[in-house]
Structure formats: structure tokens, C-alpha cells
Amino acid sequence: MIYQLARRGPAGRPGPERHENPFDDVVEQIDQAARVLGLDPREVEVLKHPRRQVIVSIPIVMDDGQTRIFTGYRVLHDTTRGPGKGGIRYHPGVNLDEVKALAAWMSWKCALVDVAFGGAKGGVTCDPGTMSEGELERLTRRYVAEIFDLIGPTLDIPAPDVGTDARVMAWVMDTYSMKKGYVEPGVVTGKPLLLGGSRGREAATGRGLLIVTREALRHLGRSLNGARVVVQGFGNVGSNAARLLAAAGAQVVAVSDVRGGISCPDGVDVARLLRFRQETGSVVGFPRTEPLTNDELLTMPCDVLLPAALEGQINEGNADRIRAGLIVEGANGPTTSEADEILVRRGIPVVPDIMANAGGVVVSYFEWVQDRYGYFWPEDEVNARLEEKMVGAYDALRVGAERFNLGNDFRTAAYAVAMERILEARRLRGLYA
Ligand code: GLU
């Protein structure tokens, strides 16, 4: 399911083989960064082993009175630089290897943007689109009860991810607080504003993408103004990025969601598209646009391709046909290692996920700080601090790519910079035995 779109392949041709295990990509990426850092593979071995991996069974009474058992996960990858941090994913494709990969990516992401967190991730294998509000609430509460001892504001702090939102985070906060016997907003981020959420958190990943796209284009000597942008995925990340990019002068020429894609060479009116999607549930059928398939969308010529759906979308089956001037990864892991090699060879620069989509966790960090202080900042301040963090991290990445002589291979540079920080922190702490 995770790589379903990729697996289906272009019309009339069999899809590429599914990259079965996204954690294999993580291991490959660790080895590659170790080579760049001139480290012995043994020195990075520890990063290939998450600190803790937990699988729980979640029995739920469904609305029809039947009890169904769901499987949930929480993986704590690394806590050298602070408590674990990472979202909770509700999706039919969730499995342990995916959660392990996502947890490791959170470790690198937090190190790269320099927030004092380690990496974690959680998920439940379920299809939230087919579940009622009551079923989702019962699922969330029981999942939190099962991992109660493993999460906490100084231990591991969940947040939204694919298939979860502020409403789900409110149930996480309530379940945890009720079991503790006092209100603990800092146990989870991405909460509604009224429960200790941060202003700007909901749009933060999209805003971060805007900042990074602008910086990357500037770095490449191009401009955001008039840039033709293609957005795959129209969830929280894709829709906010599209809205903010259009407002900043870019032309959003194609957009897709799980039901299909639309294109409009003169640029889509994103504000109207958002209203249309709200009314109809999809971007498909938006007036004055042409329908297009996922494969057509990913391979159409554009200045910026922004994959903001799931993992493995850019893969061996399409990487040699991508015609984007720049790829900015809104999703986590949208490009397989095989595709990455092809893109590097073809000279198509990629701003990797751990840099591009880090705006969400940066504002999660701000939310956690505000919760712990009990003092909340205005939105302007959140956005200004986000801008500073993202520009600072992008600079560190750019300098890293030069320092390690990596040309346009920003992914390896991002991993190297992040891993260097984590390994240095590990050296300073030493090994507890
Ligand atoms: N799920 C988001 C991510 O992958 C946010 C995580 C967080 O805010 O902790 O970055």
C-alpha cells in the first residue's frame, strides 16, 4: 500500500519493483554519509539500531458492535540530543520497518535544524478514511494507553503525521493527562490552539517548504517569482505549501491527491481550489483544469517538483523521465535510493526531506517550549523564528555540500551534517555502561 502509486507504474507498463523496506534506504544513507565523513562503518553502526521498538495490539469496539484488533507501533530511534520527537501515522501501509525508517529520519531532521530532540515515530495500521470519529477516538485513546509509559514531555513527544491531525492530538493530550491526573500539554505537539497548541503549527511544514524552495532557487541562481511548481499530494503539507508558494508569486501548474491529478498551465487558483476540495473532497474535477495521472504529474516539465504524499514515489521506474529543475521533498522518503542515484547522475538537485519538510518539527519544538513555559507567542514571532531556523539549516546544508565536495548531492550532505552532530554529541556523552 505504501508504494502503491509507484508500484502501479505508468499506463501500459508494469510498475517498478517495490522497494520492500524503507529502512534499507536508511541503512544505505547512513553508510554513504559515513564514507563522506571518513568514518569507519563500526562508528555509525549504533545509528542503524533504534533504541527501542514497540509493537502493541489495540482492540477497539467498532460502531457495528464487533471488536477489531489493530496493530500500533512506537519507535524511539535516538535520544542523544534530547527526548524523542516524531509524529503518529494512521495509514493502511504502516509497518515496523516504515516506522523505524521514519524515526531515524526524525533524528537526522532534528539534528539538521538544530532543535534539542532525538528521533521517534509511531503509527497504527488502519484506514482512517473509512473509520468514524468515535472509532478513531477509541483507537487513539487505547493506543496512547498502551504506550503511556513510553511517551512524555521529557521522554518522547508525538505529533501529527499522515492520517492524523490536531483533533487526534487533543485525544492524545487528554488520555495522557487523565491517566497522569494533571494537565500535561507538553506530551504532544500539533494540538489545537485552545489546548496549548502553537500559532503557525498547522501551516508550518508548508511554510518551511516555501522558505527552503526560495533559498534553494536563490542558491541555484533562479527565482521563485513565476517558477512553475508541481505539487504531488494535497494533505496538510501539500495544500499549505501550494497556497503559500502561489501567494509568494510561484505558479502552481499541477496538483494531485489520492483520487488523481489536475493540471493548469497558467497556474491554479489555489485559494479557490482549497474551497473546491472542501466541498467535493478532492482536487479532481476542478473547473478549467485537465485531468492527469500520477505518472504524468511526476514527469511533466516544471521548475520545482514538490512530492508531498508518501514514500517511494520517485523511483527507478520514473527517475530517468523526471523533467523538474529542482525537487523539494515535502513527504518523508519520497525518493528511493535507486532513484536518488539517477537524479544525482542527471544533475537534478534534490532538497531532501529532512531539510525541506523540517518546518513542522521546528514549530513543534516551539510549541513544546511554549507549553513548558506556559507562555504563548504571537504568530509573527513563530513565523520569524521558523524563518531563522530554516534559513540557518539550509546554509549549514549548503556549506556542508561544499565542505564535503558533494556538488548538488544535498541529501548526502544533509545526512553527513546531521550525523556529524549526533555522533559528536554521542562522543561528548560517552557510553553509559
Ligand atoms: N510528522 C512530522 C514530520 O515528519 C512532524 C513531526 C513533529 O512535529 O514531531 O516531520
Short mmCIF file of C-alpha atoms and ligand atoms in Angstrom, two decimals:
data_model
loop_
_atom_site.label_atom_id
_atom_site.label_comp_id
_atom_site.label_asym_id
_atom_site.label_seq_id
_atom_site.Cartn_x
_atom_site.Cartn_y
_atom_site.Cartn_z
CA MET A 1 0.00 0.00 0.00
CA ILE A 2 2.72 2.46 0.90
CA TYR A 3 4.28 2.38 -2.52
CA GLN A 4 1.03 1.61 -4.27
CA LEU A 5 1.13 4.51 -6.72
CA ALA A 6 4.73 3.80 -7.57
CA ARG A 7 4.09 0.10 -7.96
CA ARG A 8 1.25 0.63 -10.37
CA GLY A 9 3.65 2.25 -12.82
CA PRO A 10 2.94 4.21 -15.96
CA ALA A 11 -0.02 3.16 -18.08
CA GLY A 12 0.68 0.09 -20.19
CA ARG A 13 3.92 -0.77 -18.43
CA PRO A 14 4.44 -2.86 -15.34
CA GLY A 15 5.46 -0.78 -12.35
CA PRO A 16 8.93 -0.93 -10.88
CA GLU A 17 9.62 -3.40 -8.11
CA ARG A 18 8.55 -2.11 -4.75
CA HIS A 19 11.46 -1.14 -2.53
CA GLU A 20 10.25 -3.51 0.14
CA ASN A 21 11.86 -1.94 3.13
CA PRO A 22 12.36 1.82 3.61
CA PHE A 23 14.73 1.06 6.49
CA ASP A 24 17.12 -0.43 3.89
CA ASP A 25 17.26 3.06 2.42
CA VAL A 26 18.14 4.44 5.86
CA VAL A 27 20.99 1.94 6.27
CA GLU A 28 22.32 2.80 2.82
CA GLN A 29 22.11 6.51 3.58
CA ILE A 30 23.98 6.02 6.88
CA ASP A 31 26.78 4.12 5.12
CA GLN A 32 27.04 6.76 2.44
CA ALA A 33 27.25 9.59 4.99
CA ALA A 34 29.86 7.61 6.96
CA ARG A 35 32.03 7.37 3.81
CA VAL A 36 31.74 11.12 3.32
CA LEU A 37 32.65 11.78 6.95
CA GLY A 38 35.59 9.39 6.62
CA LEU A 39 34.26 7.19 9.43
CA ASP A 40 34.70 3.51 9.99
CA PRO A 41 31.34 1.73 9.41
CA ARG A 42 31.56 0.48 13.02
CA GLU A 43 31.37 4.05 14.29
CA VAL A 44 27.91 4.51 12.75
CA GLU A 45 26.62 1.01 13.46
CA VAL A 46 24.72 2.22 16.52
CA LEU A 47 22.60 4.55 14.37
CA LYS A 48 21.31 1.53 12.43
CA HIS A 49 19.74 0.18 15.60
CA PRO A 50 16.80 2.12 17.07
CA ARG A 51 16.99 2.49 20.82
CA ARG A 52 13.54 0.98 21.31
CA GLN A 53 10.89 -0.61 19.07
CA VAL A 54 7.47 -1.36 20.49
CA ILE A 55 4.50 -3.18 18.90
CA VAL A 56 1.11 -3.03 20.62
CA SER A 57 -2.29 -4.59 19.93
CA ILE A 58 -5.20 -2.19 20.06
CA PRO A 59 -8.63 -3.78 20.46
CA ILE A 60 -11.49 -1.43 19.54
CA VAL A 61 -15.25 -1.87 19.59
CA MET A 62 -16.30 -0.71 16.13
CA ASP A 63 -19.60 1.09 15.52
CA ASP A 64 -21.20 -2.18 14.39
CA GLY A 65 -20.52 -3.71 17.81
CA GLN A 66 -17.71 -6.01 16.59
CA THR A 67 -14.29 -5.88 18.24
CA ARG A 68 -11.35 -5.38 15.88
CA ILE A 69 -7.70 -5.60 16.80
CA PHE A 70 -5.36 -3.03 15.26
CA THR A 71 -1.57 -3.05 15.45
CA GLY A 72 0.31 0.02 16.66
CA TYR A 73 4.00 0.92 16.81
CA ARG A 74 6.27 3.40 18.55
CA VAL A 75 9.95 3.51 17.72
CA LEU A 76 12.49 5.62 19.58
CA HIS A 77 15.48 5.90 17.30
CA ASP A 78 18.00 8.14 19.06
CA THR A 79 17.85 10.36 22.15
CA THR A 80 21.41 11.67 22.31
CA ARG A 81 20.46 15.31 21.77
CA GLY A 82 17.11 15.31 23.59
CA PRO A 83 13.83 13.44 24.01
CA GLY A 84 12.41 11.54 21.06
CA LYS A 85 10.22 13.50 18.67
CA GLY A 86 8.06 12.38 15.82
CA GLY A 87 4.56 12.01 14.52
CA ILE A 88 1.89 9.33 14.68
CA ARG A 89 0.80 7.94 11.32
CA TYR A 90 -2.58 6.32 10.63
CA HIS A 91 -2.39 4.52 7.30
CA PRO A 92 -3.07 1.01 5.94
CA GLY A 93 0.60 0.67 4.91
CA VAL A 94 2.09 1.32 8.37
CA ASN A 95 4.51 -1.42 9.47
CA LEU A 96 7.51 -1.68 11.76
CA ASP A 97 10.15 -1.10 9.07
CA GLU A 98 8.40 2.02 7.86
CA VAL A 99 8.11 3.39 11.40
CA LYS A 100 11.80 2.58 12.03
CA ALA A 101 12.79 4.50 8.90
CA LEU A 102 10.56 7.44 9.78
CA ALA A 103 12.00 7.51 13.33
CA ALA A 104 15.59 7.60 12.02
CA TRP A 105 14.68 10.40 9.60
CA MET A 106 13.35 12.37 12.59
CA SER A 107 16.75 12.01 14.34
CA TRP A 108 18.55 13.48 11.32
CA LYS A 109 15.90 16.16 10.81
CA CYS A 110 16.07 17.43 14.40
CA ALA A 111 19.87 17.47 14.29
CA LEU A 112 19.98 19.29 10.95
CA VAL A 113 17.61 22.08 12.04
CA ASP A 114 19.32 22.03 15.43
CA VAL A 115 16.40 21.55 17.79
CA ALA A 116 17.09 19.69 21.03
CA PHE A 117 15.26 16.50 20.16
CA GLY A 118 16.14 12.99 19.11
CA GLY A 119 14.07 10.96 16.67
CA ALA A 120 10.96 8.83 17.15
CA LYS A 121 7.86 7.83 15.23
CA GLY A 122 4.64 5.94 15.78
CA GLY A 123 1.78 4.62 13.77
CA VAL A 124 -1.24 2.39 13.63
CA THR A 125 -2.09 0.18 10.65
CA CYS A 126 -5.60 1.37 9.85
CA ASP A 127 -7.55 3.26 7.21
CA PRO A 128 -8.74 6.44 8.95
CA GLY A 129 -10.77 7.47 5.89
CA THR A 130 -13.14 4.56 6.47
CA MET A 131 -13.45 4.97 10.25
CA SER A 132 -15.98 7.06 12.17
CA GLU A 133 -14.92 9.81 14.55
CA GLY A 134 -15.87 7.60 17.51
CA GLU A 135 -13.79 4.68 16.22
CA LEU A 136 -10.79 6.97 15.67
CA GLU A 137 -11.13 8.40 19.16
CA ARG A 138 -11.30 4.94 20.76
CA LEU A 139 -8.33 3.79 18.66
CA THR A 140 -6.27 6.81 19.68
CA ARG A 141 -7.09 6.56 23.37
CA ARG A 142 -6.29 2.84 23.55
CA TYR A 143 -3.07 3.31 21.54
CA VAL A 144 -1.96 6.07 23.93
CA ALA A 145 -2.88 3.90 26.94
CA GLU A 146 -0.70 1.10 25.51
CA ILE A 147 2.35 3.35 25.00
CA PHE A 148 1.65 5.55 28.06
CA ASP A 149 4.89 4.68 29.89
CA LEU A 150 6.98 5.33 26.79
CA ILE A 151 5.87 8.88 25.99
CA GLY A 152 6.09 12.12 27.97
CA PRO A 153 7.38 15.70 27.63
CA THR A 154 10.94 14.70 28.55
CA LEU A 155 10.82 11.23 27.03
CA ASP A 156 9.14 11.05 23.63
CA ILE A 157 6.75 13.64 22.21
CA PRO A 158 4.33 12.63 19.42
CA ALA A 159 2.82 14.95 16.79
CA PRO A 160 0.61 14.69 13.68
CA ASP A 161 1.73 12.81 10.57
CA VAL A 162 -0.08 11.26 7.59
CA GLY A 163 -3.69 10.47 8.61
CA THR A 164 -3.66 12.30 11.95
CA ASP A 165 -4.37 15.91 12.86
CA ALA A 166 -4.93 18.37 15.73
CA ARG A 167 -8.14 16.58 16.76
CA VAL A 168 -6.23 13.31 17.23
CA MET A 169 -3.50 15.17 19.17
CA ALA A 170 -6.21 16.56 21.52
CA TRP A 171 -7.23 12.95 22.37
CA VAL A 172 -3.56 12.06 22.93
CA MET A 173 -3.15 15.01 25.31
CA ASP A 174 -6.41 14.22 27.14
CA THR A 175 -5.73 10.49 27.57
CA TYR A 176 -2.22 11.13 28.84
CA SER A 177 -3.35 13.94 31.18
CA MET A 178 -6.26 11.92 32.60
CA LYS A 179 -4.01 8.98 33.36
CA LYS A 180 -1.41 11.26 34.96
CA GLY A 181 -4.01 13.17 36.98
CA TYR A 182 -2.87 16.60 35.83
CA VAL A 183 -2.86 18.54 32.57
CA GLU A 184 0.28 17.86 30.52
CA PRO A 185 0.10 19.77 27.22
CA GLY A 186 3.84 19.22 26.54
CA VAL A 187 3.33 15.48 25.92
CA VAL A 188 2.27 16.09 22.32
CA THR A 189 2.56 18.85 19.70
CA GLY A 190 0.31 19.87 16.84
CA LYS A 191 -2.57 20.33 19.31
CA PRO A 192 -5.49 22.72 18.83
CA LEU A 193 -4.63 26.27 19.90
CA LEU A 194 -7.07 26.12 22.83
CA LEU A 195 -5.20 23.17 24.34
CA GLY A 196 -1.71 24.65 24.22
CA GLY A 197 -1.05 24.38 20.50
CA SER A 198 1.23 26.89 18.81
CA ARG A 199 0.11 29.55 16.42
CA GLY A 200 1.51 28.74 12.99
CA ARG A 201 1.95 24.98 13.67
CA GLU A 202 -0.65 23.78 11.20
CA ALA A 203 0.88 25.60 8.23
CA ALA A 204 4.47 25.21 9.50
CA THR A 205 5.59 22.34 7.24
CA GLY A 206 4.18 24.13 4.18
CA ARG A 207 5.76 27.42 5.27
CA GLY A 208 9.09 25.68 5.78
CA LEU A 209 8.82 24.29 2.24
CA LEU A 210 8.24 27.78 0.91
CA ILE A 211 11.32 29.11 2.71
CA VAL A 212 13.52 26.22 1.57
CA THR A 213 12.28 26.36 -2.03
CA ARG A 214 13.02 30.09 -2.14
CA GLU A 215 16.51 29.57 -0.66
CA ALA A 216 17.32 26.64 -2.96
CA LEU A 217 16.21 28.55 -6.06
CA ARG A 218 18.29 31.53 -4.97
CA HIS A 219 21.29 29.25 -4.41
CA LEU A 220 20.84 27.90 -7.95
CA GLY A 221 20.59 31.43 -9.34
CA ARG A 222 16.87 31.16 -10.08
CA SER A 223 13.83 32.97 -8.74
CA LEU A 224 10.63 31.87 -7.02
CA ASN A 225 8.66 34.53 -8.80
CA GLY A 226 6.93 32.88 -11.77
CA ALA A 227 8.52 29.49 -11.03
CA ARG A 228 6.32 26.64 -12.30
CA VAL A 229 5.61 24.31 -9.40
CA VAL A 230 4.05 20.81 -9.41
CA VAL A 231 2.67 19.53 -6.10
CA GLN A 232 2.00 15.81 -5.55
CA GLY A 233 -0.34 15.36 -2.57
CA PHE A 234 -2.82 17.84 -1.18
CA GLY A 235 -2.91 16.98 2.52
CA ASN A 236 -1.73 19.38 5.22
CA VAL A 237 1.77 19.66 3.73
CA GLY A 238 0.97 19.88 0.00
CA SER A 239 -2.02 22.20 0.35
CA ASN A 240 -0.29 24.67 2.67
CA ALA A 241 2.85 24.66 0.53
CA ALA A 242 0.81 25.25 -2.66
CA ARG A 243 -1.13 28.09 -1.02
CA LEU A 244 1.98 29.82 0.32
CA LEU A 245 4.04 29.29 -2.85
CA ALA A 246 1.26 30.78 -5.00
CA ALA A 247 0.95 33.73 -2.61
CA ALA A 248 4.72 34.28 -2.93
CA GLY A 249 4.49 34.53 -6.75
CA ALA A 250 5.06 30.95 -7.93
CA GLN A 251 2.72 29.32 -10.48
CA VAL A 252 1.23 26.06 -9.24
CA VAL A 253 0.71 24.28 -12.57
CA ALA A 254 -0.36 20.83 -11.34
CA VAL A 255 -1.67 19.29 -8.15
CA SER A 256 -2.81 15.79 -7.16
CA ASP A 257 -4.42 13.94 -4.29
CA VAL A 258 -5.21 10.24 -3.74
CA ARG A 259 -8.02 10.38 -6.32
CA GLY A 260 -5.95 11.84 -9.19
CA GLY A 261 -4.25 14.92 -10.59
CA ILE A 262 -5.17 18.14 -12.36
CA SER A 263 -3.06 20.48 -14.47
CA CYS A 264 -3.47 24.09 -15.47
CA PRO A 265 -0.58 25.60 -17.49
CA ASP A 266 -1.47 29.16 -16.43
CA GLY A 267 -1.39 28.32 -12.74
CA VAL A 268 -4.14 27.02 -10.47
CA ASP A 269 -6.05 29.47 -8.27
CA VAL A 270 -5.05 27.70 -5.05
CA ALA A 271 -7.46 29.59 -2.77
CA ARG A 272 -10.41 28.53 -4.97
CA LEU A 273 -9.04 25.01 -5.27
CA LEU A 274 -8.97 24.72 -1.47
CA ARG A 275 -12.65 25.71 -1.29
CA PHE A 276 -13.50 23.27 -4.10
CA ARG A 277 -11.67 20.44 -2.31
CA GLN A 278 -13.51 21.28 0.91
CA GLU A 279 -16.86 20.96 -0.89
CA THR A 280 -16.12 17.90 -3.04
CA GLY A 281 -13.44 16.07 -1.04
CA SER A 282 -10.89 16.09 -3.91
CA VAL A 283 -9.00 18.35 -6.31
CA VAL A 284 -10.22 16.20 -9.22
CA GLY A 285 -12.77 17.93 -11.45
CA PHE A 286 -11.69 21.47 -10.54
CA PRO A 287 -13.01 23.74 -13.34
CA ARG A 288 -10.67 24.86 -16.14
CA THR A 289 -8.08 22.14 -15.43
CA GLU A 290 -7.11 18.98 -17.28
CA PRO A 291 -7.02 15.60 -15.53
CA LEU A 292 -3.65 13.83 -15.39
CA THR A 293 -2.26 10.63 -13.90
CA ASN A 294 0.23 10.39 -11.09
CA ASP A 295 2.94 9.38 -13.57
CA GLU A 296 2.17 12.30 -15.89
CA LEU A 297 2.25 14.70 -12.96
CA LEU A 298 5.62 13.50 -11.70
CA THR A 299 7.22 13.59 -15.14
CA MET A 300 5.86 16.87 -16.51
CA PRO A 301 8.34 19.69 -17.16
CA CYS A 302 8.47 22.22 -14.31
CA ASP A 303 10.87 24.36 -12.30
CA VAL A 304 10.06 22.75 -8.96
CA LEU A 305 8.57 19.32 -8.24
CA LEU A 306 7.25 19.01 -4.72
CA PRO A 307 6.39 15.40 -3.78
CA ALA A 308 4.21 15.76 -0.66
CA ALA A 309 2.47 12.39 -0.50
CA LEU A 310 4.08 9.13 0.67
CA GLU A 311 7.38 7.27 0.38
CA GLY A 312 8.86 5.79 -2.79
CA GLN A 313 7.00 7.96 -5.32
CA ILE A 314 10.15 8.85 -7.28
CA ASN A 315 11.76 5.54 -8.06
CA GLU A 316 13.66 3.56 -10.67
CA GLY A 317 10.55 3.47 -12.84
CA ASN A 318 10.29 7.21 -13.34
CA ALA A 319 13.53 8.91 -12.17
CA ASP A 320 15.02 8.96 -15.68
CA ARG A 321 11.89 10.70 -17.00
CA ILE A 322 11.60 13.44 -14.35
CA ARG A 323 11.83 16.86 -16.04
CA ALA A 324 11.95 19.14 -12.99
CA GLY A 325 14.67 21.75 -12.47
CA LEU A 326 14.60 21.13 -8.72
CA ILE A 327 12.91 18.60 -6.41
CA VAL A 328 11.91 19.72 -2.92
CA GLU A 329 10.75 16.79 -0.77
CA GLY A 330 7.62 17.63 1.21
CA ALA A 331 6.94 13.99 2.12
CA ASN A 332 9.27 11.81 4.14
CA GLY A 333 11.27 9.45 1.91
CA PRO A 334 9.52 10.17 -1.43
CA THR A 335 12.66 9.25 -3.42
CA THR A 336 14.16 5.74 -3.29
CA SER A 337 17.95 5.30 -3.12
CA GLU A 338 17.97 3.93 -6.68
CA ALA A 339 16.13 7.00 -7.94
CA ASP A 340 18.44 9.25 -5.99
CA GLU A 341 21.48 7.90 -7.82
CA ILE A 342 19.76 8.51 -11.15
CA LEU A 343 18.83 12.09 -10.18
CA VAL A 344 22.35 12.88 -8.97
CA ARG A 345 23.75 11.47 -12.23
CA ARG A 346 21.28 13.54 -14.24
CA GLY A 347 22.23 16.68 -12.28
CA ILE A 348 18.72 17.30 -10.90
CA PRO A 349 19.17 18.85 -7.47
CA VAL A 350 17.03 17.46 -4.64
CA VAL A 351 16.42 19.27 -1.37
CA PRO A 352 15.97 16.22 0.87
CA ASP A 353 13.02 15.62 3.17
CA ILE A 354 14.98 16.08 6.39
CA MET A 355 15.70 19.66 5.30
CA ALA A 356 12.69 20.50 3.18
CA ASN A 357 9.86 19.36 5.46
CA ALA A 358 11.51 20.23 8.78
CA GLY A 359 9.29 23.29 9.33
CA GLY A 360 6.73 21.09 11.09
CA VAL A 361 9.07 19.79 13.73
CA VAL A 362 10.67 23.22 14.18
CA VAL A 363 7.31 24.70 15.17
CA SER A 364 6.59 21.54 17.19
CA TYR A 365 9.72 22.41 19.12
CA PHE A 366 8.42 25.97 19.60
CA GLU A 367 5.08 24.53 20.77
CA TRP A 368 6.83 22.29 23.30
CA VAL A 369 8.90 25.26 24.58
CA GLN A 370 5.74 27.41 24.89
CA ASP A 371 3.88 24.60 26.73
CA ARG A 372 6.74 24.18 29.17
CA TYR A 373 6.86 27.93 29.81
CA GLY A 374 3.07 28.33 29.81
CA TYR A 375 3.63 31.45 27.74
CA PHE A 376 2.49 31.72 24.13
CA TRP A 377 3.93 33.69 21.26
CA PRO A 378 2.09 35.64 18.53
CA GLU A 379 2.07 34.08 15.05
CA ASP A 380 4.51 36.65 13.65
CA GLU A 381 7.07 35.62 16.21
CA VAL A 382 6.61 31.92 15.46
CA ASN A 383 6.98 32.56 11.72
CA ALA A 384 10.03 34.80 12.18
CA ARG A 385 11.76 32.18 14.33
CA LEU A 386 10.82 29.47 11.82
CA GLU A 387 12.36 31.54 9.02
CA GLU A 388 15.56 31.95 11.02
CA LYS A 389 15.83 28.22 11.81
CA MET A 390 15.12 27.10 8.24
CA VAL A 391 17.49 29.59 6.60
CA GLY A 392 20.19 28.69 9.15
CA ALA A 393 19.76 24.97 8.45
CA TYR A 394 19.75 25.47 4.69
CA ASP A 395 23.01 27.43 5.00
CA ALA A 396 24.55 24.64 7.07
CA LEU A 397 23.50 22.20 4.35
CA ARG A 398 24.92 24.36 1.56
CA VAL A 399 28.20 24.79 3.44
CA GLY A 400 28.23 21.04 4.18
CA ALA A 401 27.81 20.20 0.48
CA GLU A 402 30.83 22.40 -0.29
CA ARG A 403 32.90 21.16 2.66
CA PHE A 404 32.35 17.52 1.70
CA ASN A 405 32.76 18.26 -2.01
CA LEU A 406 29.36 16.84 -2.85
CA GLY A 407 28.23 19.22 -5.57
CA ASN A 408 24.45 19.05 -5.84
CA ASP A 409 24.10 15.88 -3.76
CA PHE A 410 22.28 17.70 -0.97
CA ARG A 411 20.85 14.51 0.51
CA THR A 412 24.23 13.03 1.35
CA ALA A 413 25.33 16.46 2.61
CA ALA A 414 22.25 16.71 4.86
CA TYR A 415 22.84 13.25 6.32
CA ALA A 416 26.52 13.98 6.84
CA VAL A 417 25.85 17.27 8.65
CA ALA A 418 23.11 15.71 10.82
CA MET A 419 25.06 12.55 11.63
CA GLU A 420 28.20 14.52 12.42
CA ARG A 421 26.23 16.46 15.05
CA ILE A 422 24.67 13.36 16.58
CA LEU A 423 27.95 11.45 16.65
CA GLU A 424 29.77 14.40 18.21
CA ALA A 425 27.06 14.61 20.89
CA ARG A 426 27.46 10.87 21.49
CA ARG A 427 31.21 11.26 21.87
CA LEU A 428 30.69 14.07 24.41
CA ARG A 429 28.22 11.99 26.42
CA GLY A 430 30.25 8.80 26.22
CA LEU A 431 28.81 5.33 26.55
CA TYR A 432 26.79 4.53 29.67
CA ALA A 433 27.54 1.07 30.93
N1 GLU B 1 5.30 14.24 11.31
C1 GLU B 1 6.08 15.43 11.10
C2 GLU B 1 7.40 15.07 10.48
O1 GLU B 1 7.57 14.03 9.91
C3 GLU B 1 6.20 16.29 12.34
C4 GLU B 1 6.86 15.64 13.50
C5 GLU B 1 6.84 16.51 14.75
O2 GLU B 1 6.41 17.64 14.68
O3 GLU B 1 7.24 15.98 15.79
O4 GLU B 1 8.32 15.86 10.50
#
